[in-house]
Amino acid sequence: MSTSATSDSSIAVVPGRPSWQQTMLRIRNPEKSIKFYTDNFGMTLLDKFDFPKYSFTLYFLTTLPEGEEYNLKPGTQEAHEYLWSMDGVALELTYNYDPQQNYHPGNQERDGFGHIAFNVEDVYDATDRLLKAGIEFKKKPDEGRMKGLAFAYDPDGYWVEIVQRPSGIIKNYFNLSQTMIRVKDPKKSLAFYRSLGMKLVRERHYGDFSNYFLASSSSSIPETLDPGSEEANHLVKSMFHPILELTHNHGTEKDESFQHYNGNEEGRQGFGHIGFLVDDVYKACDAIRSHGYGFRKEPDGGSMKGLAFAYDPDGYSVEIIKRGGIDFGDLKVT
């Protein structure tokens, strides 16, 4: 039941070279969460944005290639400039100044957000290392039906999948490899994200669900790649930068009343959004507006101008950010 008959090249891409740049999760304790991702998964804290006036701070982490040094100080203008021009995807951790706040990690009935993931050459060795570090697991590699992959819990209970990659391609022990969200109608979702410059790299179909793996336009993907091929499977697991995994539970597209929770509803907040860099937010939003799914925030809405949040077909928030950044009004480090 392939839904990828429409090729990436036949989709009109919004202007401004859109590229996937972030996935946002809300957290309770930045010290614990940053330590979890840097110490256990080798991520680098690139930047932070302090907004004491609004009682929140943003932290951005990513996987840098093994051996690449990062000497910029988070919170400085120099770090901001790097962040908003980076080639890759950052994990944005949002800390609201309320340590009593509990966040919803997803994976309950009708939840849309599923997990983030890291690739590694040996899932069993990685699991042993994480267990020795005191990390708790939802699923170890030999548990359940699907052998050879694992799910750990982060400090807020978000699921972190551990996926095996081919040997000898990536030098890092771990690399941030995916964000998974569930979609109601893959035809609509694939068209939307392809219009944001993403390419369908791999698709897999099972008895009652399907997975679609998309990569941002900055990734090198052969034009002739068959998303159902073993070549595509190998490529998806070999990529250094993350892919966006869309999971479709068959039949939801036929139920007019069905809707996933998007992570921003009262009492179910956890996952917040994914974000894309573009050259011109206004021109990009004019093109996105033609999809007809609406905006959570227009570019000139609210107090922060030049920044937008569009809705995708499932109501997930998609942040549209100017490449190079804008003056966000944060309290900068000097």
XYZ file of C-alpha atoms in Angstrom:
334
model
C 0.000 0.000 0.000
C 2.642 2.469 -1.091
C 1.646 6.117 -0.858
C 4.850 7.442 -2.391
C 3.812 7.335 -6.040
C 4.237 11.098 -6.213
C 7.976 11.756 -6.486
C 9.828 14.317 -4.404
C 10.727 16.250 -7.556
C 7.067 16.726 -8.523
C 6.249 18.584 -5.286
C 6.567 22.387 -5.278
C 9.018 23.263 -2.503
C 8.384 26.448 -0.538
C 10.911 29.204 -1.338
C 13.965 29.849 0.791
C 15.796 26.492 0.883
C 13.854 25.001 3.826
C 15.842 22.599 5.998
C 14.790 20.695 9.119
C 16.709 22.156 12.052
C 15.115 21.189 15.380
C 12.861 18.991 17.495
C 11.562 20.512 20.726
C 10.819 18.707 24.002
C 9.812 20.292 27.300
C 11.868 19.314 30.350
C 11.645 19.722 34.141
C 15.323 19.852 35.095
C 17.853 21.217 32.574
C 20.866 20.034 34.569
C 19.640 16.423 34.549
C 18.492 16.460 30.930
C 21.612 18.108 29.508
C 23.820 15.717 31.473
C 21.730 12.762 30.255
C 22.201 13.653 26.581
C 25.800 14.904 26.728
C 27.286 12.289 29.072
C 25.401 9.251 27.795
C 24.834 10.049 24.109
C 27.783 12.302 23.306
C 25.723 15.340 22.349
C 27.142 18.871 22.448
C 25.358 21.842 24.026
C 25.495 24.400 21.216
C 23.470 27.278 22.543
C 20.941 28.552 25.031
C 18.372 31.353 25.041
C 17.430 32.903 28.375
C 14.067 34.649 28.687
C 13.752 35.553 32.399
C 10.989 38.031 31.564
C 8.868 35.131 30.284
C 10.225 32.550 32.771
C 11.777 30.042 30.366
C 15.123 29.007 28.888
C 15.865 27.083 25.696
C 18.818 24.723 25.292
C 20.001 23.362 21.926
C 22.067 20.187 21.616
C 23.276 18.196 18.624
C 25.603 15.399 17.555
C 28.761 16.852 16.057
C 31.052 14.661 13.922
C 33.612 12.830 16.040
C 36.689 15.015 16.491
C 34.976 18.300 15.574
C 35.623 20.897 18.263
C 32.996 23.387 19.370
C 34.441 26.336 21.269
C 31.554 28.808 21.234
C 29.940 29.732 24.537
C 26.193 28.955 24.682
C 24.126 32.105 25.017
C 26.492 34.352 23.064
C 25.721 36.043 19.764
C 28.389 33.880 18.115
C 26.655 30.697 19.292
C 23.313 32.071 18.068
C 24.767 32.695 14.615
C 26.125 29.152 14.466
C 22.826 27.628 15.583
C 20.684 29.428 13.016
C 22.968 28.531 10.120
C 23.854 24.942 11.063
C 23.607 22.018 8.680
C 21.904 19.414 10.819
C 19.217 18.974 13.444
C 19.283 20.150 17.054
C 17.355 18.810 20.015
C 15.725 21.829 21.658
C 15.015 21.379 25.374
C 12.558 23.929 26.767
C 12.687 24.627 30.491
C 9.801 26.577 32.006
C 10.619 27.903 35.463
C 8.340 25.498 37.298
C 10.172 22.473 38.766
C 6.844 20.943 39.841
C 5.621 20.750 36.255
C 5.315 17.208 34.919
C 5.346 16.689 31.185
C 3.573 14.092 29.099
C 6.100 11.881 27.251
C 3.583 10.517 24.763
C 2.818 6.954 23.711
C -0.572 6.773 25.366
C -3.850 6.443 23.486
C -4.030 8.780 20.468
C -0.717 10.461 21.334
C 1.077 11.669 18.240
C 4.666 11.968 19.431
C 6.510 8.679 19.738
C 10.239 9.048 20.372
C 13.620 10.355 19.379
C 16.384 7.901 18.472
C 20.122 7.398 18.347
C 21.978 5.064 16.015
C 24.864 2.923 17.220
C 26.904 0.041 15.794
C 26.139 -2.365 18.653
C 22.761 -2.004 20.381
C 23.631 -4.657 22.982
C 26.875 -2.973 23.987
C 25.140 0.414 24.077
C 22.390 -1.002 26.298
C 24.968 -2.439 28.701
C 26.744 0.913 28.886
C 23.519 2.788 29.571
C 22.383 0.270 32.192
C 25.712 0.657 34.005
C 25.128 4.431 33.962
C 21.792 3.887 35.730
C 19.542 4.480 32.724
C 16.143 2.780 32.871
C 14.682 0.993 29.859
C 11.228 0.578 28.390
C 12.540 -2.295 26.255
C 15.905 -4.073 26.121
C 17.190 -5.534 22.839
C 15.941 -9.093 23.356
C 12.591 -8.188 24.888
C 9.343 -8.091 22.949
C 8.751 -9.128 19.353
C 11.307 -6.851 17.691
C 14.771 -8.095 18.636
C 17.927 -6.053 18.361
C 16.529 -2.611 19.190
C 15.933 -0.937 22.528
C 14.050 1.942 24.134
C 15.522 3.869 27.072
C 13.798 6.504 29.195
C 15.204 10.015 29.468
C 14.784 11.996 32.747
C 11.270 13.148 31.745
C 10.135 9.734 30.560
C 10.506 10.407 26.834
C 11.313 7.271 24.861
C 14.804 7.147 23.331
C 15.154 4.400 20.734
C 18.541 2.739 20.228
C 18.892 1.562 16.620
C 21.678 -0.427 14.977
C 23.563 1.148 12.077
C 26.088 -0.422 9.673
C 29.674 -0.635 10.935
C 32.549 1.569 9.861
C 30.591 4.489 8.382
C 30.149 6.928 11.287
C 32.942 7.456 13.830
C 30.681 8.635 16.672
C 29.563 6.000 19.155
C 26.031 7.491 19.088
C 24.449 9.842 16.577
C 21.038 11.498 16.909
C 19.106 9.696 14.185
C 15.357 10.322 14.227
C 12.190 11.925 15.537
C 9.024 9.854 15.254
C 5.492 11.241 15.067
C 2.272 9.455 14.159
C 0.181 10.696 11.253
C -3.442 10.170 10.293
C -3.133 10.313 6.493
C 0.359 9.718 5.061
C -0.546 11.108 1.630
C -1.291 14.507 3.146
C 1.686 14.419 5.523
C 4.172 13.326 2.876
C 3.024 16.106 0.555
C 3.345 18.678 3.340
C 6.862 17.709 4.432
C 8.075 17.260 0.868
C 6.985 20.851 0.273
C 9.392 21.746 3.089
C 12.235 20.256 1.114
C 12.246 16.798 2.693
C 12.820 13.653 0.634
C 11.289 10.237 1.180
C 14.237 7.923 1.744
C 12.578 4.756 3.030
C 9.105 3.296 3.515
C 8.107 0.040 5.214
C 4.667 -1.562 5.372
C 3.487 -4.053 7.958
C 0.142 -5.696 8.672
C -1.504 -2.778 10.433
C 0.954 0.109 10.204
C 3.507 1.750 7.917
C 6.645 3.818 8.469
C 7.911 6.607 6.208
C 11.407 8.048 6.694
C 12.161 11.535 5.378
C 15.453 13.417 5.271
C 16.071 17.102 4.876
C 17.260 18.491 1.566
C 20.830 18.941 2.838
C 21.287 15.142 2.856
C 22.707 13.431 -0.217
C 20.033 11.094 -1.597
C 20.176 9.500 -5.071
C 17.350 10.690 -7.323
C 16.744 7.106 -8.474
C 16.488 5.630 -4.961
C 13.589 3.198 -4.488
C 12.178 3.865 -0.968
C 11.172 0.219 -0.675
C 14.599 -1.198 -1.506
C 17.313 -2.679 0.674
C 19.552 0.122 -0.598
C 17.139 2.620 0.991
C 17.118 0.655 4.245
C 20.924 0.719 4.359
C 21.035 4.428 3.517
C 18.569 5.430 6.240
C 20.629 3.625 8.888
C 23.902 5.046 7.565
C 22.949 8.728 7.583
C 24.700 10.994 10.075
C 21.908 13.573 10.306
C 18.482 12.576 11.678
C 15.453 11.508 9.702
C 11.804 12.297 10.403
C 9.835 9.070 10.855
C 6.107 9.246 10.116
C 4.148 6.300 11.535
C 0.724 5.557 10.078
C -1.676 3.180 11.804
C -3.826 1.852 8.978
C -7.438 2.960 8.928
C -7.089 6.267 10.761
C -7.293 8.117 7.438
C -10.833 6.784 6.984
C -12.090 7.973 10.382
C -13.193 11.603 10.081
C -13.372 12.016 13.868
C -9.881 10.660 14.555
C -7.167 13.092 15.614
C -3.804 12.622 17.317
C -2.849 14.695 20.343
C -0.103 17.055 19.161
C 1.795 17.614 22.418
C 0.553 21.146 23.098
C -2.852 20.412 24.642
C -3.419 21.370 28.275
C -2.462 18.445 30.493
C -0.675 16.610 27.670
C 2.239 18.967 26.998
C 5.609 17.409 26.270
C 6.713 17.347 22.648
C 6.323 20.866 21.301
C 7.250 21.158 17.639
C 9.737 20.578 14.888
C 11.357 23.541 13.166
C 12.718 24.518 9.743
C 15.171 27.199 8.656
C 14.276 29.289 5.612
C 15.829 32.308 3.931
C 12.663 34.431 4.160
C 9.969 33.558 6.711
C 7.308 35.725 5.049
C 7.747 34.222 1.584
C 7.880 30.710 2.992
C 4.703 31.256 4.997
C 2.879 32.594 1.945
C 3.601 29.282 0.233
C 2.793 27.177 3.304
C -0.517 29.013 3.685
C -1.694 27.446 0.412
C -1.813 24.025 2.117
C -4.795 25.282 4.103
C -3.853 23.878 7.523
C -3.496 27.277 9.161
C -1.056 28.881 11.553
C -0.637 28.772 15.290
C 1.343 32.018 14.964
C 1.683 34.178 11.868
C 5.067 35.852 11.223
C 3.845 39.166 12.615
C 1.649 37.697 15.341
C 2.497 38.051 19.018
C 5.470 39.901 20.471
C 8.161 38.066 18.489
C 8.043 39.264 14.875
C 9.550 37.404 11.935
C 8.938 33.952 13.406
C 6.001 31.661 12.615
C 4.369 28.401 13.666
C 2.418 26.616 10.956
C 0.178 23.593 11.480
C 0.826 20.387 9.580
C -2.063 18.090 8.493
C -2.239 16.520 11.981
C -2.085 19.787 13.888
C 1.565 19.469 14.908
C 3.298 22.822 15.259
C 6.014 23.500 12.696
C 8.243 26.454 13.513
C 9.492 28.546 10.599
C 12.723 30.380 11.465
C 14.875 32.774 9.464
C 18.214 31.266 8.506
C 20.826 33.358 10.285
C 18.360 34.154 13.068
C 16.646 37.309 14.287
C 16.912 39.321 17.483
C 14.843 37.156 19.816
C 15.248 39.563 22.750
C 16.931 36.971 24.956
C 19.357 37.780 27.750
C 22.667 37.160 26.038
C 25.917 35.983 27.593
C 28.851 38.337 27.038
